[in-house]
C-alpha cells in the first residue's frame, strides 16, 4: 500500500472529483516496457501501411460500433474519473463513435490521388502513411480527443502511440481495449502510461514520425520544440480565450442560452468555451442581468445524476489553480459580480463566476480561465468588439450574436481565430476542421484537413521528354 506522499507523486491516478475518493492508481511503464511497445507499434506499421482502405475501415468502423453499443459503460468511467455530467459524457462517447465512423467511410476519398496539369506529360499527388505517430492528449474530452487522432491517422495507414493525461488513466485504458476488441493488430493503437521525461524520449525516437498534441500552451511549447529539434512534423491544438460577441441587434433570449451553454458545458473546461463575453453598450446591462441569473440558478451535484446542472472541476488541483487565478484578478482590480469561491460541499466544485472591470494591465485580461469563470467586457460598438476580441494572444474560436447573419459573417471574417460561429457555438461535427492560430497552435483536426496532417504528399510525374543538354 502506497503512502499518501507516494500517491501524490504518481502521475496516473483515477480520483473521483465529485467526492475526492481515490478510485485506482497505475504505475508508469518501465523503460523496457516502453521500448517493447514502441517496437510492436513499429512492426505493426510495416503491415498496416499495406492494408487497403476497406481493410482498415473494418477495424475502425467496428471500434465505432462498439463505442456506440457501450456508450453508457464508456460514459460512466469518464464521469467517475473527471466529473463530466453523465448526459454530456454519453454525448461525447456518441460523438467519438461518429468520428471513427466518419473516417472509416471517407478516408479513401480524402486521400485519393489528385491529378495535376503540368505543361508536359502528366502528374499526380498521392498520399501515403508516414509511420508511428505520437499523440499527447488532455483529460477534458477523454475519448473525443483520442477519436480525433485515431480516426484519421489509423485510416491513413499510420499507427498510434498515445500519452493521455495523468488524471484519466481508466479512460485511456478503456480506449486502448476498444481497439483490441475491434480486432486491431497488436501495436495499432497503444496507450502509454509514461512520464514527461519518457515522453521526450518518445519524441526523439527515430521510429516516431510525427507528434500530435492537444493541451496547454506550456505543453505545446515543450513538445513542439522537441519535435522541431528532431525535424518531425507536429500539430498543436492548444488553449483559447474565445470571444463571445453580442451585437446591438442580438436576440437576447437566444444569446443568453448560448452564453450559459458556451460557458458552462463541461463545467467550462473546454478549449473553445466562451471565455470573454464582449457585449455592446445597448445590451450590456440586460445581458448581464439575465446571464447572471441563469448562472446563479445552476445547482452543483453528483455528475452521475442526470438532473444535476453543474458538475465538479476535473481535479482538486484544477480548482485550487482557478481560485488562485480569480483571487489574483480581483487583487489587481477586477470586480466579482458572481461567485468566486469553492462550493461548500465535498468534491472539487467551484461557484459559477463572473468577473467585470478587467483592465488590460490585469493578467486576467490575457490569461485563459479553464472553468466556470466568465470575463465580462462592455464595449461601445461593433468595431470596438472586434478590436477587443483580437487583442488576445490566443486565436482558437469565437462567436458573434446578431439577427443580421450577413453582418455576423462580416464580423466573423474580421476576428483572428481558426473558427467562428454565428448565433451558436456548436463546433461538434466530424466534418468541420478544428484548430487555431497564434498561441492556440497550428494544424487542424477533423474533416478532410485532419487526415492530411500526417501523410506524405508525393508528386509523381510521367513525361516523354529528353533530358536537357
Ligand atoms: P496540459 O497540462 O498541457 O496536459 C495535456 C497533456 O499534455 C497531458 O497528457 C499531459 O500529461 C501532457 N503534458 C503536459 N506537459 C507535458 C510535457 N512537458 N511533456 C509531455 N507531456 C506533457 O493541459 P491541461 O491543462 O491538462 O488541459 C487543458 C488545456 O488544453 C487547456 O489550455 C485547453 O484549452 C487545452 N485544450 C485544447 C484543445 C484544442 O483542441 N485546441 C482541446 C482541449 C484542450 P500529464 O497529465 O501527465 O501532465
mmCIF file of N, CA and C and ligand atoms in Angstrom, residues 11-12 28 134-141 144-145 148 163-168 194-200 203 213-220 222-223 236-241 269-272 275 314 368 370 394 396 419 434-436 440-441 445, ligand 1:
data_model
loop_
_atom_site.group_PDB
_atom_site.id
_atom_site.type_symbol
_atom_site.label_atom_id
_atom_site.label_comp_id
_atom_site.label_asym_id
_atom_site.label_seq_id
_atom_site.Cartn_x
_atom_site.Cartn_y
_atom_site.Cartn_z
ATOM 1 N N UNK A 11 1.812 9.786 -11.307
ATOM 2 C CA UNK A 11 1.188 10.567 -12.369
ATOM 3 C C UNK A 11 -0.208 10.044 -12.685
ATOM 4 N N UNK A 12 -0.351 8.737 -12.778
ATOM 5 C CA UNK A 12 -1.606 8.178 -13.274
ATOM 6 C C UNK A 12 -2.473 7.673 -12.130
ATOM 7 N N UNK A 28 3.647 3.850 -13.827
ATOM 8 C CA UNK A 28 4.157 4.221 -15.152
ATOM 9 C C UNK A 28 4.891 3.025 -15.757
ATOM 10 N N UNK A 134 2.917 9.908 -32.504
ATOM 11 C CA UNK A 134 2.810 10.023 -31.042
ATOM 12 C C UNK A 134 1.749 11.075 -30.715
ATOM 13 N N UNK A 135 0.702 10.671 -30.002
ATOM 14 C CA UNK A 135 -0.330 11.616 -29.565
ATOM 15 C C UNK A 135 -0.152 11.931 -28.086
ATOM 16 N N UNK A 136 -0.307 13.202 -27.721
ATOM 17 C CA UNK A 136 -0.319 13.598 -26.302
ATOM 18 C C UNK A 136 -1.644 14.312 -26.094
ATOM 19 N N UNK A 137 -2.465 13.804 -25.182
ATOM 20 C CA UNK A 137 -3.858 14.270 -25.145
ATOM 21 C C UNK A 137 -4.312 14.700 -23.745
ATOM 22 N N UNK A 138 -5.287 15.610 -23.686
ATOM 23 C CA UNK A 138 -5.748 16.141 -22.397
ATOM 24 C C UNK A 138 -6.981 15.403 -21.865
ATOM 25 N N UNK A 139 -7.267 15.658 -20.610
ATOM 26 C CA UNK A 139 -8.321 14.956 -19.876
ATOM 27 C C UNK A 139 -9.717 15.502 -20.148
ATOM 28 N N UNK A 140 -9.836 16.725 -20.697
ATOM 29 C CA UNK A 140 -11.169 17.374 -20.670
ATOM 30 C C UNK A 140 -12.188 16.719 -21.609
ATOM 31 N N UNK A 141 -11.686 16.060 -22.672
ATOM 32 C CA UNK A 141 -12.554 15.228 -23.518
ATOM 33 C C UNK A 141 -11.836 13.890 -23.676
ATOM 34 N N UNK A 144 -13.140 11.853 -26.938
ATOM 35 C CA UNK A 144 -13.236 12.647 -28.178
ATOM 36 C C UNK A 144 -11.838 13.015 -28.685
ATOM 37 N N UNK A 145 -10.953 13.429 -27.749
ATOM 38 C CA UNK A 145 -9.604 13.806 -28.172
ATOM 39 C C UNK A 145 -8.870 12.625 -28.793
ATOM 40 N N UNK A 148 -10.311 11.862 -32.260
ATOM 41 C CA UNK A 148 -9.881 12.882 -33.222
ATOM 42 C C UNK A 148 -8.538 12.540 -33.860
ATOM 43 N N UNK A 163 0.061 9.206 -25.238
ATOM 44 C CA UNK A 163 0.153 9.506 -23.813
ATOM 45 C C UNK A 163 -1.069 10.336 -23.430
ATOM 46 N N UNK A 164 -1.921 9.768 -22.593
ATOM 47 C CA UNK A 164 -3.102 10.512 -22.143
ATOM 48 C C UNK A 164 -2.754 11.235 -20.834
ATOM 49 N N UNK A 165 -3.655 12.113 -20.392
ATOM 50 C CA UNK A 165 -3.400 12.899 -19.181
ATOM 51 C C UNK A 165 -3.404 12.004 -17.933
ATOM 52 N N UNK A 166 -2.638 12.436 -16.939
ATOM 53 C CA UNK A 166 -2.460 11.639 -15.729
ATOM 54 C C UNK A 166 -3.739 11.332 -14.972
ATOM 55 N N UNK A 167 -4.763 12.194 -15.092
ATOM 56 C CA UNK A 167 -5.954 12.010 -14.266
ATOM 57 C C UNK A 167 -7.047 11.170 -14.935
ATOM 58 N N UNK A 168 -6.803 10.676 -16.152
ATOM 59 C CA UNK A 168 -7.842 9.850 -16.795
ATOM 60 C C UNK A 168 -7.297 8.493 -17.287
ATOM 61 N N UNK A 194 3.213 7.049 -19.320
ATOM 62 C CA UNK A 194 4.641 7.418 -19.233
ATOM 63 C C UNK A 194 4.811 8.810 -18.617
ATOM 64 N N UNK A 195 6.007 9.067 -18.133
ATOM 65 C CA UNK A 195 6.340 10.377 -17.540
ATOM 66 C C UNK A 195 6.650 11.379 -18.650
ATOM 67 N N UNK A 196 6.801 12.634 -18.259
ATOM 68 C CA UNK A 196 7.166 13.658 -19.241
ATOM 69 C C UNK A 196 8.563 13.381 -19.824
ATOM 70 N N UNK A 197 9.483 12.894 -18.964
ATOM 71 C CA UNK A 197 10.829 12.579 -19.472
ATOM 72 C C UNK A 197 10.771 11.476 -20.516
ATOM 73 N N UNK A 198 9.982 10.455 -20.197
ATOM 74 C CA UNK A 198 9.849 9.362 -21.180
ATOM 75 C C UNK A 198 9.199 9.887 -22.459
ATOM 76 N N UNK A 199 8.233 10.790 -22.281
ATOM 77 C CA UNK A 199 7.557 11.372 -23.440
ATOM 78 C C UNK A 199 8.571 12.089 -24.340
ATOM 79 N N UNK A 200 9.494 12.827 -23.719
ATOM 80 C CA UNK A 200 10.539 13.497 -24.514
ATOM 81 C C UNK A 200 11.332 12.475 -25.324
ATOM 82 N N UNK A 203 9.436 11.318 -28.313
ATOM 83 C CA UNK A 203 9.511 12.289 -29.429
ATOM 84 C C UNK A 203 10.843 12.129 -30.165
ATOM 85 N N UNK A 213 -0.244 17.025 -30.472
ATOM 86 C CA UNK A 213 -0.541 17.333 -29.068
ATOM 87 C C UNK A 213 -1.782 18.204 -28.944
ATOM 88 N N UNK A 214 -2.620 17.893 -27.984
ATOM 89 C CA UNK A 214 -3.675 18.806 -27.559
ATOM 90 C C UNK A 214 -3.455 19.060 -26.082
ATOM 91 N N UNK A 215 -3.372 20.329 -25.707
ATOM 92 C CA UNK A 215 -3.143 20.638 -24.296
ATOM 93 C C UNK A 215 -2.826 22.103 -24.108
ATOM 94 N N UNK A 216 -2.107 22.395 -23.039
ATOM 95 C CA UNK A 216 -1.826 23.788 -22.690
ATOM 96 C C UNK A 216 -0.715 24.366 -23.574
ATOM 97 N N UNK A 217 -0.586 25.678 -23.529
ATOM 98 C CA UNK A 217 0.467 26.349 -24.295
ATOM 99 C C UNK A 217 1.839 25.869 -23.814
ATOM 100 N N UNK A 218 1.984 25.703 -22.480
ATOM 101 C CA UNK A 218 3.285 25.270 -21.938
ATOM 102 C C UNK A 218 3.664 23.905 -22.494
ATOM 103 N N UNK A 219 2.703 22.975 -22.508
ATOM 104 C CA UNK A 219 2.991 21.631 -23.036
ATOM 105 C C UNK A 219 3.313 21.731 -24.526
ATOM 106 N N UNK A 220 2.558 22.574 -25.234
ATOM 107 C CA UNK A 220 2.771 22.748 -26.670
ATOM 108 C C UNK A 220 4.172 23.259 -26.966
ATOM 109 N N UNK A 222 6.839 22.959 -25.162
ATOM 110 C CA UNK A 222 7.839 21.949 -24.831
ATOM 111 C C UNK A 222 7.891 20.844 -25.903
ATOM 112 N N UNK A 223 6.730 20.314 -26.259
ATOM 113 C CA UNK A 223 6.705 19.178 -27.201
ATOM 114 C C UNK A 223 7.012 19.647 -28.626
ATOM 115 N N UNK A 236 -0.443 21.162 -33.178
ATOM 116 C CA UNK A 236 -0.618 21.664 -31.821
ATOM 117 C C UNK A 236 -2.017 22.256 -31.663
ATOM 118 N N UNK A 237 -2.819 21.615 -30.831
ATOM 119 C CA UNK A 237 -4.156 22.125 -30.515
ATOM 120 C C UNK A 237 -4.093 22.624 -29.080
ATOM 121 N N UNK A 238 -3.971 23.933 -28.903
ATOM 122 C CA UNK A 238 -3.679 24.454 -27.559
ATOM 123 C C UNK A 238 -4.864 25.224 -26.975
ATOM 124 N N UNK A 239 -4.585 26.097 -26.040
ATOM 125 C CA UNK A 239 -5.665 26.757 -25.313
ATOM 126 C C UNK A 239 -6.350 27.862 -26.101
ATOM 127 N N UNK A 240 -7.293 28.505 -25.444
ATOM 128 C CA UNK A 240 -8.014 29.591 -26.093
ATOM 129 C C UNK A 240 -8.623 30.524 -25.061
ATOM 130 N N UNK A 241 -9.010 31.705 -25.526
ATOM 131 C CA UNK A 241 -9.789 32.614 -24.676
ATOM 132 C C UNK A 241 -10.843 33.244 -25.587
ATOM 133 N N UNK A 269 -14.636 23.687 -18.863
ATOM 134 C CA UNK A 269 -13.280 23.165 -19.141
ATOM 135 C C UNK A 269 -13.157 22.729 -20.605
ATOM 136 N N UNK A 270 -13.396 23.665 -21.485
ATOM 137 C CA UNK A 270 -13.348 23.382 -22.915
ATOM 138 C C UNK A 270 -12.447 24.428 -23.560
ATOM 139 N N UNK A 271 -11.564 23.959 -24.449
ATOM 140 C CA UNK A 271 -10.609 24.892 -25.057
ATOM 141 C C UNK A 271 -11.337 26.036 -25.750
ATOM 142 N N UNK A 272 -12.431 25.674 -26.474
ATOM 143 C CA UNK A 272 -13.126 26.705 -27.240
ATOM 144 C C UNK A 272 -14.432 27.126 -26.547
ATOM 145 N N UNK A 275 -15.199 32.428 -23.331
ATOM 146 C CA UNK A 275 -14.447 32.841 -22.133
ATOM 147 C C UNK A 275 -14.520 34.352 -21.909
ATOM 148 N N UNK A 314 -12.274 18.989 -12.860
ATOM 149 C CA UNK A 314 -11.707 17.652 -13.094
ATOM 150 C C UNK A 314 -10.868 17.148 -11.928
ATOM 151 N N UNK A 368 -5.997 32.431 -19.975
ATOM 152 C CA UNK A 368 -7.127 31.506 -20.169
ATOM 153 C C UNK A 368 -7.648 31.082 -18.786
ATOM 154 N N UNK A 370 -9.782 28.263 -17.172
ATOM 155 C CA UNK A 370 -10.275 26.958 -17.594
ATOM 156 C C UNK A 370 -11.254 26.408 -16.564
ATOM 157 N N UNK A 394 -4.354 34.436 -27.876
ATOM 158 C CA UNK A 394 -4.940 33.205 -28.409
ATOM 159 C C UNK A 394 -5.702 33.482 -29.705
ATOM 160 N N UNK A 396 -8.175 30.696 -31.062
ATOM 161 C CA UNK A 396 -8.797 29.397 -31.328
ATOM 162 C C UNK A 396 -10.153 29.584 -32.020
ATOM 163 N N UNK A 419 -11.616 29.484 -35.915
ATOM 164 C CA UNK A 419 -13.025 29.088 -36.067
ATOM 165 C C UNK A 419 -13.913 30.228 -35.571
ATOM 166 N N UNK A 434 -11.045 21.587 -36.999
ATOM 167 C CA UNK A 434 -10.950 22.218 -35.686
ATOM 168 C C UNK A 434 -9.501 22.623 -35.427
ATOM 169 N N UNK A 435 -9.291 23.881 -35.008
ATOM 170 C CA UNK A 435 -7.938 24.290 -34.650
ATOM 171 C C UNK A 435 -7.813 25.789 -34.657
ATOM 172 N N UNK A 436 -6.625 26.285 -34.267
ATOM 173 C CA UNK A 436 -6.482 27.724 -34.106
ATOM 174 C C UNK A 436 -5.204 28.290 -34.683
ATOM 175 N N UNK A 440 -2.843 29.510 -29.843
ATOM 176 C CA UNK A 440 -3.759 28.353 -29.840
ATOM 177 C C UNK A 440 -3.218 27.217 -30.702
ATOM 178 N N UNK A 441 -2.080 27.437 -31.346
ATOM 179 C CA UNK A 441 -1.420 26.328 -32.022
ATOM 180 C C UNK A 441 -1.516 26.366 -33.530
ATOM 181 N N UNK A 445 -7.552 19.412 -36.816
ATOM 182 C CA UNK A 445 -8.056 18.058 -36.632
ATOM 183 C C UNK A 445 -9.493 18.033 -37.136
HETATM 184 P P1 LIG B 1 -1.708 20.015 -20.166
HETATM 185 O O1 LIG B 1 -1.258 20.133 -18.768
HETATM 186 O O2 LIG B 1 -0.876 20.624 -21.209
HETATM 187 O O3 LIG B 1 -1.882 18.434 -20.443
HETATM 188 C C1 LIG B 1 -2.253 17.946 -21.701
HETATM 189 C C2 LIG B 1 -1.445 16.684 -21.978
HETATM 190 O O4 LIG B 1 -0.077 17.045 -22.127
HETATM 191 C C3 LIG B 1 -1.478 15.676 -20.838
HETATM 192 O O5 LIG B 1 -1.405 14.378 -21.370
HETATM 193 C C4 LIG B 1 -0.202 15.994 -20.079
HETATM 194 O O6 LIG B 1 0.271 14.921 -19.313
HETATM 195 C C5 LIG B 1 0.725 16.299 -21.214
HETATM 196 N N1 LIG B 1 1.866 17.119 -20.899
HETATM 197 C C6 LIG B 1 1.876 18.334 -20.287
HETATM 198 N N2 LIG B 1 3.145 18.807 -20.235
HETATM 199 C C7 LIG B 1 3.929 17.863 -20.819
HETATM 200 C C8 LIG B 1 5.326 17.754 -21.061
HETATM 201 N N3 LIG B 1 6.175 18.716 -20.711
HETATM 202 N N4 LIG B 1 5.785 16.642 -21.667
HETATM 203 C C9 LIG B 1 4.935 15.656 -22.038
HETATM 204 N N5 LIG B 1 3.604 15.692 -21.844
HETATM 205 C C10 LIG B 1 3.113 16.793 -21.243
HETATM 206 O O7 LIG B 1 -3.137 20.569 -20.405
HETATM 207 P P2 LIG B 1 -4.337 20.624 -19.388
HETATM 208 O O8 LIG B 1 -4.168 21.853 -18.607
HETATM 209 O O9 LIG B 1 -4.469 19.352 -18.663
HETATM 210 O O10 LIG B 1 -5.524 20.709 -20.461
HETATM 211 C C11 LIG B 1 -6.185 21.841 -20.711
HETATM 212 C C12 LIG B 1 -5.550 22.668 -21.807
HETATM 213 O O11 LIG B 1 -5.728 22.003 -23.046
HETATM 214 C C13 LIG B 1 -6.250 23.998 -21.937
HETATM 215 O O12 LIG B 1 -5.328 25.011 -22.198
HETATM 216 C C14 LIG B 1 -7.165 23.781 -23.110
HETATM 217 O O13 LIG B 1 -7.573 24.964 -23.732
HETATM 218 C C15 LIG B 1 -6.321 22.890 -23.973
HETATM 219 N N6 LIG B 1 -7.152 22.135 -24.942
HETATM 220 C C16 LIG B 1 -7.077 22.466 -26.259
HETATM 221 C C17 LIG B 1 -7.890 21.817 -27.199
HETATM 222 C C18 LIG B 1 -7.828 22.163 -28.657
HETATM 223 O O14 LIG B 1 -8.299 21.377 -29.475
HETATM 224 N N7 LIG B 1 -7.278 23.297 -29.064
HETATM 225 C C19 LIG B 1 -8.772 20.825 -26.769
HETATM 226 C C20 LIG B 1 -8.822 20.522 -25.418
HETATM 227 C C21 LIG B 1 -7.996 21.183 -24.512
HETATM 228 P P3 LIG B 1 0.152 14.918 -17.694
HETATM 229 O O15 LIG B 1 -1.281 14.908 -17.355
HETATM 230 O O16 LIG B 1 0.867 13.669 -17.328
HETATM 231 O O17 LIG B 1 0.855 16.165 -17.235
#
